[in-house]
Amino acid sequence: MNTNSILFVLTLGSLMAAVDTTIVLLALPTITSSLHTDLLSSIWVLLAYMIVISVLSTQAGRIGDLFGKGKIYNLGFVIFTVASALCGISTNIDMLIIFRIVQAIGGSMLVANSSSIVADVFPPNRRGKAYGITSLGWNIGALVGIVLGGVLTTFLGWQYIFYINVPIGIVAVLLGLMNIKDINKVNTKLDIPGAILLGASLALISLSLMFIAASGTSTDSIIELALGIALIPFFLLNETRSKYPILNLKIFKIRLLTYSILANFLQGIGGLSLSFLLIMYLQGVRGLSPLDSSLLLTPGYVIASILAPFMGKVADRGKPGIVAGIGLVFIFITLILYFFLLTPTTDYYLIIGISAITGIGSAMFWPSNSTAIMFHAPKEYYGSVSGLSRTLGNIGTILSYVLSIVVATLSIPRNVAFEIFIGTTTLNGDVSATFVNGLHFAFLISSIIIIIAMIFSFMSGKTQESVTK
């Protein structure tokens, strides 16, 4: 088994997923104009993808446990690649959103099984470095997506932000079929009722949150949210009675695993909202284009890319939860700095410097947290735990997006908030200052969330054995 080839394919998957997120965000204004639609419709090209990955990740991880992680991962790459081509040939917004949903189905199969494949292939004392390398793929992908999004949309057309996935996907599929094989398959069955209950619950919760961000609270969105939450006890009851649960609740008796998963979830809310809020500041207050505002934050991505493999090796030496917790300290520092120092005229060099601190924190947190989670996960539930972690991380991303939009709409109209988000309008005068004050409030909330995540992460490492054992 060629572990380097396996790691290359997994890193390529992380890179493609990251490219596809940032590259679509920058192309939304062009997509809106080209397909003759409105902004609130075109933004679902981004949101539908986020929701589907959030809903399906846990199930995709468990399916990997049952039928083979390598098989499901490679199939996910095939679906993702074919759907990318279909997105490119879409002639209206409805077609594009539908094919983005199909693309997200493939994406969920990729992200849900990636961490568990690393856990299968690499021994505990080498996983941190492996996770650091896959994190490198994510950071490079986010950076490449920023640059490619501007270049391809400007010179070739928005369709090519999807076509670019096709040749990369073909190479990845061929390499994956040759190198990623099924390991630790579980001889059991799929929990269909559990999958339906969990999927329905997550779909209702995610959709309601997105509608709240898009249109504000309404009777329908509140009912959807309540129904989604109400289904959770039924799912848990089913899991306690199922002979083949999609998620064995006994894993939550492993306290250190639970702490690491909660840290991942909370970091998704507090840490990722930082990126959304800062982009809205740069585009809405400072009047930068989406490309320029994203490029201003690239030092953070570059530093995270350089440091992630090294920080993963540090986590391999023992107590990855502590390393992840220190990473959260750096992210907390960035939020506090923005809270005190961000004004309508803050020097760009200061923002670049603070984003570099964010990069250090991200490089420490992601590979270390993944190592901590998979170190404590039972081998027969690697896929489920990996999928659950990814599900909660994606729900955290949705919540961070909702937090950003809701805070923005406290001081400006909702349609203006969306225009700022995709970079088609700017603010002036008193409105600009009021908006920045609202961002300060959001930074404060995010910092509190990160403190809680920090506590869980340090608790996960407090009594944790060295991963070298």
Tab-separated table of C-alpha atoms in Angstrom:
chain	number	residue	atom	x	y	z
A	1	MET	CA	0.000	0.000	0.000
A	2	ASN	CA	1.516	3.345	-1.081
A	3	THR	CA	0.620	5.703	1.770
A	4	ASN	CA	2.113	8.710	-0.031
A	5	SER	CA	-0.193	8.162	-3.014
A	6	ILE	CA	-3.186	7.766	-0.712
A	7	LEU	CA	-2.299	10.968	1.104
A	8	PHE	CA	-1.901	12.767	-2.237
A	9	VAL	CA	-5.424	11.765	-3.327
A	10	LEU	CA	-6.903	12.774	0.034
A	11	THR	CA	-5.108	16.117	-0.139
A	12	LEU	CA	-6.383	16.595	-3.675
A	13	GLY	CA	-9.920	16.003	-2.367
A	14	SER	CA	-9.446	18.646	0.343
A	15	LEU	CA	-8.028	21.055	-2.230
A	16	MET	CA	-10.975	20.598	-4.610
A	17	ALA	CA	-13.529	21.050	-1.826
A	18	ALA	CA	-11.825	24.287	-0.730
A	19	VAL	CA	-11.480	25.600	-4.280
A	20	ASP	CA	-15.138	24.966	-4.944
A	21	THR	CA	-16.229	26.974	-1.913
A	22	THR	CA	-14.204	30.168	-2.446
A	23	ILE	CA	-14.348	30.098	-6.232
A	24	VAL	CA	-18.183	30.034	-6.260
A	25	LEU	CA	-18.446	32.890	-3.761
A	26	LEU	CA	-16.440	35.193	-6.011
A	27	ALA	CA	-18.476	34.253	-9.099
A	28	LEU	CA	-21.951	34.891	-7.628
A	29	PRO	CA	-22.400	38.422	-9.082
A	30	THR	CA	-21.528	37.137	-12.574
A	31	ILE	CA	-23.787	34.096	-12.196
A	32	THR	CA	-26.654	36.358	-11.103
A	33	SER	CA	-26.256	38.527	-14.200
A	34	SER	CA	-25.561	35.730	-16.689
A	35	LEU	CA	-28.533	33.557	-15.679
A	36	HIS	CA	-30.878	36.571	-15.388
A	37	THR	CA	-31.856	35.833	-11.816
A	38	ASP	CA	-31.911	37.689	-8.501
A	39	LEU	CA	-29.317	37.747	-5.764
A	40	LEU	CA	-31.334	35.774	-3.211
A	41	SER	CA	-31.790	32.958	-5.748
A	42	SER	CA	-28.169	32.809	-6.877
A	43	ILE	CA	-26.823	32.728	-3.325
A	44	TRP	CA	-28.495	29.312	-2.974
A	45	VAL	CA	-25.797	28.031	-5.346
A	46	LEU	CA	-23.548	28.375	-2.291
A	47	LEU	CA	-26.042	27.603	0.459
A	48	ALA	CA	-27.555	24.442	-1.078
A	49	TYR	CA	-24.082	22.909	-1.230
A	50	MET	CA	-23.441	23.720	2.445
A	51	ILE	CA	-26.770	22.276	3.577
A	52	VAL	CA	-26.507	18.984	1.670
A	53	ILE	CA	-22.975	18.286	2.922
A	54	SER	CA	-24.138	19.026	6.473
A	55	VAL	CA	-27.121	16.684	6.160
A	56	LEU	CA	-25.348	13.749	4.503
A	57	SER	CA	-21.873	13.643	6.074
A	58	THR	CA	-22.708	11.402	9.041
A	59	GLN	CA	-24.650	8.960	6.846
A	60	ALA	CA	-21.891	8.969	4.204
A	61	GLY	CA	-19.353	8.170	6.905
A	62	ARG	CA	-21.386	5.243	8.207
A	63	ILE	CA	-21.923	3.946	4.660
A	64	GLY	CA	-18.133	4.020	4.328
A	65	ASP	CA	-17.869	1.846	7.448
A	66	LEU	CA	-20.296	-0.670	5.963
A	67	PHE	CA	-19.347	-0.844	2.289
A	68	GLY	CA	-15.727	0.308	2.361
A	69	LYS	CA	-14.357	3.809	2.859
A	70	GLY	CA	-12.169	3.607	-0.232
A	71	LYS	CA	-15.091	2.561	-2.416
A	72	ILE	CA	-17.349	5.349	-1.123
A	73	TYR	CA	-14.580	7.961	-1.302
A	74	ASN	CA	-13.765	7.103	-4.917
A	75	LEU	CA	-17.459	7.044	-5.852
A	76	GLY	CA	-17.799	10.460	-4.221
A	77	PHE	CA	-15.028	11.784	-6.449
A	78	VAL	CA	-16.811	10.423	-9.541
A	79	ILE	CA	-20.115	12.068	-8.551
A	80	PHE	CA	-18.380	15.333	-7.652
A	81	THR	CA	-16.536	15.447	-10.988
A	82	VAL	CA	-19.564	14.614	-13.154
A	83	ALA	CA	-21.730	17.103	-11.252
A	84	SER	CA	-19.078	19.797	-11.771
A	85	ALA	CA	-19.358	19.345	-15.537
A	86	LEU	CA	-23.169	19.497	-15.290
A	87	CYS	CA	-22.950	22.712	-13.239
A	88	GLY	CA	-20.894	24.242	-16.025
A	89	ILE	CA	-23.501	23.498	-18.715
A	90	SER	CA	-26.445	24.793	-16.646
A	91	THR	CA	-28.617	27.276	-18.526
A	92	ASN	CA	-30.727	28.576	-15.638
A	93	ILE	CA	-30.423	29.030	-11.899
A	94	ASP	CA	-32.661	26.064	-11.031
A	95	MET	CA	-30.486	23.672	-13.034
A	96	LEU	CA	-27.362	25.051	-11.403
A	97	ILE	CA	-28.742	24.656	-7.875
A	98	ILE	CA	-29.889	21.075	-8.609
A	99	PHE	CA	-26.470	20.073	-9.969
A	100	ARG	CA	-24.789	21.789	-7.004
A	101	ILE	CA	-26.883	19.514	-4.768
A	102	VAL	CA	-25.624	16.494	-6.720
A	103	GLN	CA	-22.088	17.844	-6.406
A	104	ALA	CA	-22.601	18.163	-2.640
A	105	ILE	CA	-23.689	14.506	-2.461
A	106	GLY	CA	-20.314	13.563	-3.907
A	107	GLY	CA	-18.595	16.093	-1.652
A	108	SER	CA	-20.196	14.592	1.464
A	109	MET	CA	-18.791	11.178	0.501
A	110	LEU	CA	-15.343	12.737	0.194
A	111	VAL	CA	-15.207	14.791	3.388
A	112	ALA	CA	-16.954	12.181	5.561
A	113	ASN	CA	-14.465	9.427	4.751
A	114	SER	CA	-11.212	11.345	4.386
A	115	SER	CA	-10.288	11.468	8.106
A	116	SER	CA	-11.282	7.848	8.673
A	117	ILE	CA	-9.128	6.684	5.742
A	118	VAL	CA	-6.162	8.460	7.335
A	119	ALA	CA	-6.966	6.699	10.630
A	120	ASP	CA	-7.114	3.336	8.827
A	121	VAL	CA	-3.896	3.777	6.853
A	122	PHE	CA	-1.612	5.627	9.278
A	123	PRO	CA	-0.607	4.539	12.802
A	124	PRO	CA	-1.539	6.932	15.651
A	125	ASN	CA	1.947	8.457	15.862
A	126	ARG	CA	1.841	9.528	12.162
A	127	ARG	CA	-1.738	10.753	11.820
A	128	GLY	CA	-1.101	14.328	12.939
A	129	LYS	CA	1.377	14.914	10.130
A	130	ALA	CA	-1.050	13.287	7.666
A	131	TYR	CA	-3.899	15.525	8.821
A	132	GLY	CA	-1.561	18.482	8.573
A	133	ILE	CA	-0.869	17.654	4.930
A	134	THR	CA	-4.583	17.320	4.115
A	135	SER	CA	-5.089	20.681	5.876
A	136	LEU	CA	-2.372	22.019	3.584
A	137	GLY	CA	-4.582	20.985	0.661
A	138	TRP	CA	-7.528	22.883	2.132
A	139	ASN	CA	-5.546	26.100	2.667
A	140	ILE	CA	-3.912	25.985	-0.768
A	141	GLY	CA	-7.310	25.234	-2.302
A	142	ALA	CA	-8.918	28.222	-0.605
A	143	LEU	CA	-6.107	30.437	-1.883
A	144	VAL	CA	-6.175	28.983	-5.405
A	145	GLY	CA	-9.953	29.360	-5.474
A	146	ILE	CA	-9.627	33.056	-4.706
A	147	VAL	CA	-7.189	33.663	-7.548
A	148	LEU	CA	-8.843	31.311	-10.050
A	149	GLY	CA	-12.296	32.659	-9.233
A	150	GLY	CA	-11.288	36.126	-10.323
A	151	VAL	CA	-9.237	35.077	-13.342
A	152	LEU	CA	-11.619	32.449	-14.774
A	153	THR	CA	-14.763	34.522	-14.220
A	154	THR	CA	-13.167	37.614	-15.768
A	155	PHE	CA	-11.483	36.062	-18.805
A	156	LEU	CA	-13.370	32.828	-19.572
A	157	GLY	CA	-16.768	32.900	-17.852
A	158	TRP	CA	-18.302	31.558	-14.638
A	159	GLN	CA	-18.819	28.104	-16.193
A	160	TYR	CA	-15.093	27.458	-16.015
A	161	ILE	CA	-15.053	27.617	-12.215
A	162	PHE	CA	-16.817	24.248	-12.468
A	163	TYR	CA	-15.060	22.915	-15.570
A	164	ILE	CA	-11.701	23.292	-13.786
A	165	ASN	CA	-12.756	20.456	-11.464
A	166	VAL	CA	-13.190	17.956	-14.288
A	167	PRO	CA	-9.563	17.209	-15.313
A	168	ILE	CA	-8.421	17.296	-11.668
A	169	GLY	CA	-11.275	14.975	-10.716
A	170	ILE	CA	-10.443	12.482	-13.474
A	171	VAL	CA	-6.829	12.272	-12.280
A	172	ALA	CA	-7.955	11.919	-8.659
A	173	VAL	CA	-10.440	9.145	-9.515
A	174	LEU	CA	-7.801	7.135	-11.396
A	175	LEU	CA	-5.259	7.534	-8.589
A	176	GLY	CA	-7.891	6.736	-5.980
A	177	LEU	CA	-8.992	3.538	-7.703
A	178	MET	CA	-5.363	2.406	-7.901
A	179	ASN	CA	-4.353	3.261	-4.352
A	180	ILE	CA	-7.270	3.664	-1.924
A	181	LYS	CA	-8.579	0.255	-0.947
A	182	ASP	CA	-11.202	-0.794	1.582
A	183	ILE	CA	-9.841	-1.374	5.080
A	184	ASN	CA	-11.688	-2.267	8.286
A	185	LYS	CA	-15.057	-2.877	6.627
A	186	VAL	CA	-17.751	-3.569	9.226
A	187	ASN	CA	-20.005	-6.592	8.724
A	188	THR	CA	-23.306	-4.989	9.626
A	189	LYS	CA	-26.326	-3.238	8.051
A	190	LEU	CA	-27.389	0.341	7.491
A	191	ASP	CA	-29.803	1.887	9.986
A	192	ILE	CA	-32.400	3.177	7.502
A	193	PRO	CA	-34.860	4.670	10.068
A	194	GLY	CA	-31.959	6.376	11.832
A	195	ALA	CA	-30.621	7.780	8.573
A	196	ILE	CA	-34.069	9.152	7.658
A	197	LEU	CA	-34.638	10.711	11.079
A	198	LEU	CA	-31.173	12.278	11.235
A	199	GLY	CA	-31.353	13.497	7.654
A	200	ALA	CA	-34.805	15.040	8.149
A	201	SER	CA	-33.735	16.711	11.391
A	202	LEU	CA	-30.559	18.212	9.939
A	203	ALA	CA	-32.328	19.293	6.736
A	204	LEU	CA	-35.091	21.097	8.658
A	205	ILE	CA	-32.650	22.776	11.027
A	206	SER	CA	-30.282	23.842	8.239
A	207	LEU	CA	-33.046	25.104	5.949
A	208	SER	CA	-34.751	27.047	8.729
A	209	LEU	CA	-31.490	28.752	9.669
A	210	MET	CA	-30.817	29.678	6.049
A	211	PHE	CA	-34.327	31.078	5.626
A	212	ILE	CA	-33.912	33.083	8.833
A	213	ALA	CA	-30.707	34.553	7.398
A	214	ALA	CA	-32.336	35.190	4.005
A	215	SER	CA	-35.721	36.560	5.090
A	216	GLY	CA	-35.705	36.988	8.861
A	217	THR	CA	-37.777	35.028	11.341
A	218	SER	CA	-41.172	33.851	10.133
A	219	THR	CA	-43.801	31.379	11.276
A	220	ASP	CA	-42.642	28.833	8.690
A	221	SER	CA	-38.950	29.074	9.617
A	222	ILE	CA	-39.694	28.787	13.339
A	223	ILE	CA	-41.923	25.740	12.735
A	224	GLU	CA	-39.206	24.120	10.584
A	225	LEU	CA	-36.592	24.757	13.265
A	226	ALA	CA	-38.864	23.393	16.006
A	227	LEU	CA	-39.663	20.261	13.963
A	228	GLY	CA	-35.982	19.675	13.243
A	229	ILE	CA	-35.107	19.911	16.923
A	230	ALA	CA	-38.128	17.780	17.900
A	231	LEU	CA	-36.891	14.927	15.663
A	232	ILE	CA	-33.585	14.670	17.549
A	233	PRO	CA	-35.030	12.748	20.569
A	234	PHE	CA	-36.729	10.310	18.174
A	235	PHE	CA	-33.415	9.765	16.394
A	236	LEU	CA	-31.644	9.164	19.703
A	237	LEU	CA	-34.381	6.752	20.815
A	238	ASN	CA	-34.067	4.856	17.531
A	239	GLU	CA	-30.295	4.611	17.969
A	240	THR	CA	-30.638	3.085	21.437
A	241	ARG	CA	-32.995	0.404	20.076
A	242	SER	CA	-31.425	-0.243	16.666
A	243	LYS	CA	-29.367	-3.380	16.235
A	244	TYR	CA	-27.205	-1.549	13.693
A	245	PRO	CA	-27.222	2.141	14.758
A	246	ILE	CA	-25.901	4.729	12.357
A	247	LEU	CA	-24.289	6.346	15.392
A	248	ASN	CA	-23.562	4.228	18.437
A	249	LEU	CA	-24.361	6.580	21.321
A	250	LYS	CA	-21.918	4.692	23.520
A	251	ILE	CA	-19.093	6.583	21.823
A	252	PHE	CA	-20.188	9.682	23.755
A	253	LYS	CA	-19.214	7.867	26.939
A	254	ILE	CA	-15.653	8.402	25.713
A	255	ARG	CA	-15.362	11.834	27.295
A	256	LEU	CA	-12.154	12.886	25.558
A	257	LEU	CA	-13.681	12.076	22.157
A	258	THR	CA	-16.811	14.053	22.993
A	259	TYR	CA	-14.756	17.055	24.127
A	260	SER	CA	-12.769	17.067	20.854
A	261	ILE	CA	-15.932	16.828	18.737
A	262	LEU	CA	-17.545	19.714	20.658
A	263	ALA	CA	-14.387	21.802	20.215
A	264	ASN	CA	-14.582	21.184	16.455
A	265	PHE	CA	-18.260	22.195	16.348
A	266	LEU	CA	-17.762	25.411	18.340
A	267	GLN	CA	-14.679	26.391	16.382
A	268	GLY	CA	-16.791	26.093	13.241
A	269	ILE	CA	-19.227	28.670	14.616
A	270	GLY	CA	-16.807	31.113	16.201
A	271	GLY	CA	-13.776	30.748	13.976
A	272	LEU	CA	-15.406	30.646	10.551
A	273	SER	CA	-17.679	33.592	11.314
A	274	LEU	CA	-14.439	35.578	11.527
A	275	SER	CA	-13.837	35.068	7.798
A	276	PHE	CA	-17.413	35.988	6.837
A	277	LEU	CA	-17.408	39.114	9.023
A	278	LEU	CA	-14.039	40.294	7.769
A	279	ILE	CA	-14.999	39.818	4.110
A	280	MET	CA	-18.169	41.847	4.727
A	281	TYR	CA	-16.090	44.583	6.365
A	282	LEU	CA	-13.570	44.775	3.530
A	283	GLN	CA	-16.251	44.772	0.822
A	284	GLY	CA	-18.961	46.813	2.544
A	285	VAL	CA	-16.959	49.353	4.535
A	286	ARG	CA	-13.672	49.618	2.646
A	287	GLY	CA	-15.162	49.144	-0.831
A	288	LEU	CA	-12.780	46.402	-1.966
A	289	SER	CA	-13.755	43.916	-4.650
A	290	PRO	CA	-14.278	40.275	-3.604
A	291	LEU	CA	-10.953	39.375	-5.232
A	292	ASP	CA	-8.986	42.179	-3.550
A	293	SER	CA	-10.545	41.599	-0.143
A	294	SER	CA	-9.798	37.882	-0.350
A	295	LEU	CA	-6.224	38.470	-1.480
A	296	LEU	CA	-5.723	40.743	1.522
A	297	LEU	CA	-6.328	37.711	3.747
A	298	THR	CA	-4.031	35.343	1.872
A	299	PRO	CA	-1.114	35.652	4.342
A	300	GLY	CA	-3.228	33.711	6.819
A	301	TYR	CA	-3.813	30.927	4.287
A	302	VAL	CA	-0.128	30.858	3.324
A	303	ILE	CA	1.039	30.631	6.937
A	304	ALA	CA	-1.521	27.926	7.711
A	305	SER	CA	-0.374	25.961	4.650
A	306	ILE	CA	3.279	26.138	5.674
A	307	LEU	CA	2.739	25.343	9.351
A	308	ALA	CA	-0.033	22.698	9.216
A	309	PRO	CA	2.191	19.651	8.488
A	310	PHE	CA	4.692	20.776	11.130
A	311	MET	CA	1.954	21.338	13.717
A	312	GLY	CA	0.557	17.923	12.854
A	313	LYS	CA	3.943	16.400	13.712
A	314	VAL	CA	3.890	18.295	17.025
A	315	ALA	CA	0.471	16.758	17.750
A	316	ASP	CA	1.911	13.312	16.982
A	317	ARG	CA	4.311	13.689	19.911
A	318	GLY	CA	1.414	13.599	22.358
A	319	LYS	CA	-1.679	15.397	23.691
A	320	PRO	CA	-3.061	16.777	20.389
A	321	GLY	CA	-5.988	18.273	22.310
A	322	ILE	CA	-3.568	20.643	24.035
A	323	VAL	CA	-2.005	21.658	20.711
A	324	ALA	CA	-5.499	22.285	19.273
A	325	GLY	CA	-6.410	24.316	22.367
A	326	ILE	CA	-3.346	26.529	21.933
A	327	GLY	CA	-4.419	27.054	18.332
A	328	LEU	CA	-7.781	28.282	19.602
A	329	VAL	CA	-5.949	30.733	21.871
A	330	PHE	CA	-4.428	32.310	18.744
A	331	ILE	CA	-7.862	32.498	17.086
A	332	PHE	CA	-9.280	34.081	20.256
A	333	ILE	CA	-6.498	36.693	20.146
A	334	THR	CA	-7.415	37.613	16.559
A	335	LEU	CA	-11.070	38.093	17.499
A	336	ILE	CA	-10.150	40.346	20.439
A	337	LEU	CA	-7.756	42.357	18.257
A	338	TYR	CA	-10.492	42.930	15.691
A	339	PHE	CA	-12.926	43.829	18.476
A	340	PHE	CA	-10.652	46.595	19.776
A	341	LEU	CA	-8.800	47.729	16.651
A	342	LEU	CA	-11.172	47.412	13.681
A	343	THR	CA	-12.496	50.808	12.572
A	344	PRO	CA	-13.748	52.189	9.223
A	345	THR	CA	-10.155	53.299	8.518
A	346	THR	CA	-8.000	50.507	10.003
A	347	ASP	CA	-4.638	50.174	8.249
A	348	TYR	CA	-4.578	47.244	5.840
A	349	TYR	CA	-1.172	46.133	7.131
A	350	LEU	CA	-2.683	45.639	10.570
A	351	ILE	CA	-5.410	43.436	9.082
A	352	ILE	CA	-2.764	41.408	7.220
A	353	GLY	CA	-0.806	40.982	10.469
A	354	ILE	CA	-3.861	39.810	12.392
A	355	SER	CA	-4.816	37.386	9.615
A	356	ALA	CA	-1.341	35.885	9.966
A	357	ILE	CA	-2.105	35.133	13.618
A	358	THR	CA	-5.316	33.440	12.455
A	359	GLY	CA	-3.220	31.268	10.139
A	360	ILE	CA	-1.053	30.107	13.043
A	361	GLY	CA	-4.146	29.193	15.052
A	362	SER	CA	-5.739	27.298	12.169
A	363	ALA	CA	-2.524	25.392	11.470
A	364	MET	CA	-2.409	24.256	15.092
A	365	PHE	CA	-6.107	23.457	15.524
A	366	TRP	CA	-7.235	21.473	12.482
A	367	PRO	CA	-4.667	18.640	12.236
A	368	SER	CA	-4.448	18.351	16.036
A	369	ASN	CA	-8.206	18.244	16.549
A	370	SER	CA	-8.601	15.607	13.818
A	371	THR	CA	-5.856	13.554	15.452
A	372	ALA	CA	-7.519	13.823	18.871
A	373	ILE	CA	-10.932	12.786	17.488
A	374	MET	CA	-9.757	9.754	15.550
A	375	PHE	CA	-7.339	8.641	18.307
A	376	HIS	CA	-10.273	8.058	20.662
A	377	ALA	CA	-12.781	6.781	18.075
A	378	PRO	CA	-13.546	3.032	18.093
A	379	LYS	CA	-12.099	1.477	14.920
A	380	GLU	CA	-15.454	0.050	13.806
A	381	TYR	CA	-16.935	3.573	13.974
A	382	TYR	CA	-14.138	5.520	12.264
A	383	GLY	CA	-16.435	6.474	9.380
A	384	SER	CA	-19.352	7.450	11.602
A	385	VAL	CA	-17.182	9.553	13.909
A	386	SER	CA	-15.408	11.200	10.970
A	387	GLY	CA	-18.797	11.929	9.353
A	388	LEU	CA	-20.293	13.207	12.616
A	389	SER	CA	-17.331	15.525	13.130
A	390	ARG	CA	-17.697	16.840	9.578
A	391	THR	CA	-21.475	17.212	10.012
A	392	LEU	CA	-21.096	19.284	13.165
A	393	GLY	CA	-18.327	21.306	11.546
A	394	ASN	CA	-20.598	22.076	8.589
A	395	ILE	CA	-23.513	22.963	10.861
A	396	GLY	CA	-21.066	25.273	12.620
A	397	THR	CA	-20.252	26.861	9.270
A	398	ILE	CA	-23.961	27.437	8.591
A	399	LEU	CA	-24.420	28.972	12.047
A	400	SER	CA	-21.403	31.224	11.480
A	401	TYR	CA	-22.923	32.392	8.187
A	402	VAL	CA	-26.288	33.025	9.865
A	403	LEU	CA	-24.569	34.929	12.696
A	404	SER	CA	-22.763	37.139	10.180
A	405	ILE	CA	-25.898	37.979	8.176
A	406	VAL	CA	-28.082	38.523	11.270
A	407	VAL	CA	-25.536	40.887	12.822
A	408	ALA	CA	-25.274	42.777	9.536
A	409	THR	CA	-29.057	43.217	9.321
A	410	LEU	CA	-29.142	44.887	12.731
A	411	SER	CA	-27.786	48.054	11.114
A	412	ILE	CA	-28.564	47.742	7.389
A	413	PRO	CA	-31.416	46.313	5.251
A	414	ARG	CA	-31.236	42.587	4.525
A	415	ASN	CA	-30.870	42.973	0.761
A	416	VAL	CA	-27.940	45.354	1.316
A	417	ALA	CA	-26.307	42.791	3.629
A	418	PHE	CA	-26.430	40.184	0.862
A	419	GLU	CA	-25.053	42.652	-1.679
A	420	ILE	CA	-22.167	43.379	0.683
A	421	PHE	CA	-21.611	39.666	1.185
A	422	ILE	CA	-20.982	39.075	-2.527
A	423	GLY	CA	-19.285	42.442	-3.056
A	424	THR	CA	-21.745	44.374	-5.209
A	425	THR	CA	-22.313	47.382	-2.929
A	426	THR	CA	-20.565	49.489	-0.281
A	427	LEU	CA	-21.568	51.600	2.724
A	428	ASN	CA	-20.842	55.222	3.509
A	429	GLY	CA	-20.837	57.684	6.393
A	430	ASP	CA	-22.717	56.961	9.597
A	431	VAL	CA	-24.118	53.705	8.245
A	432	SER	CA	-20.584	52.442	7.773
A	433	ALA	CA	-19.632	53.282	11.371
A	434	THR	CA	-22.827	51.661	12.692
A	435	PHE	CA	-22.097	48.539	10.685
A	436	VAL	CA	-18.587	48.289	12.161
A	437	ASN	CA	-20.065	48.576	15.668
A	438	GLY	CA	-22.310	45.653	14.809
A	439	LEU	CA	-19.260	43.683	13.667
A	440	HIS	CA	-17.626	44.403	17.050
A	441	PHE	CA	-20.624	42.786	18.732
A	442	ALA	CA	-20.277	39.727	16.479
A	443	PHE	CA	-16.542	39.470	17.217
A	444	LEU	CA	-17.356	39.521	20.927
A	445	ILE	CA	-19.921	36.716	20.577
A	446	SER	CA	-17.485	34.678	18.476
A	447	SER	CA	-14.712	35.141	21.044
A	448	ILE	CA	-16.975	33.773	23.799
A	449	ILE	CA	-17.781	30.739	21.625
A	450	ILE	CA	-14.060	30.193	21.001
A	451	ILE	CA	-13.348	30.348	24.754
A	452	ILE	CA	-15.826	27.503	25.304
A	453	ALA	CA	-14.241	25.547	22.418
A	454	MET	CA	-10.842	26.208	23.987
A	455	ILE	CA	-11.975	24.775	27.327
A	456	PHE	CA	-13.278	21.588	25.669
A	457	SER	CA	-10.068	21.200	23.664
A	458	PHE	CA	-7.832	21.558	26.715
A	459	MET	CA	-10.072	19.138	28.610
A	460	SER	CA	-9.660	16.606	25.809
A	461	GLY	CA	-5.890	16.797	26.249
A	462	LYS	CA	-5.752	17.004	30.024
A	463	THR	CA	-5.640	13.270	30.684
A	464	GLN	CA	-5.059	12.077	27.107
A	465	GLU	CA	-2.345	9.525	26.558
A	466	SER	CA	0.409	10.241	24.090
A	467	VAL	CA	-0.585	9.222	20.588
A	468	THR	CA	2.791	7.545	20.235
A	469	LYS	CA	1.669	4.762	22.608
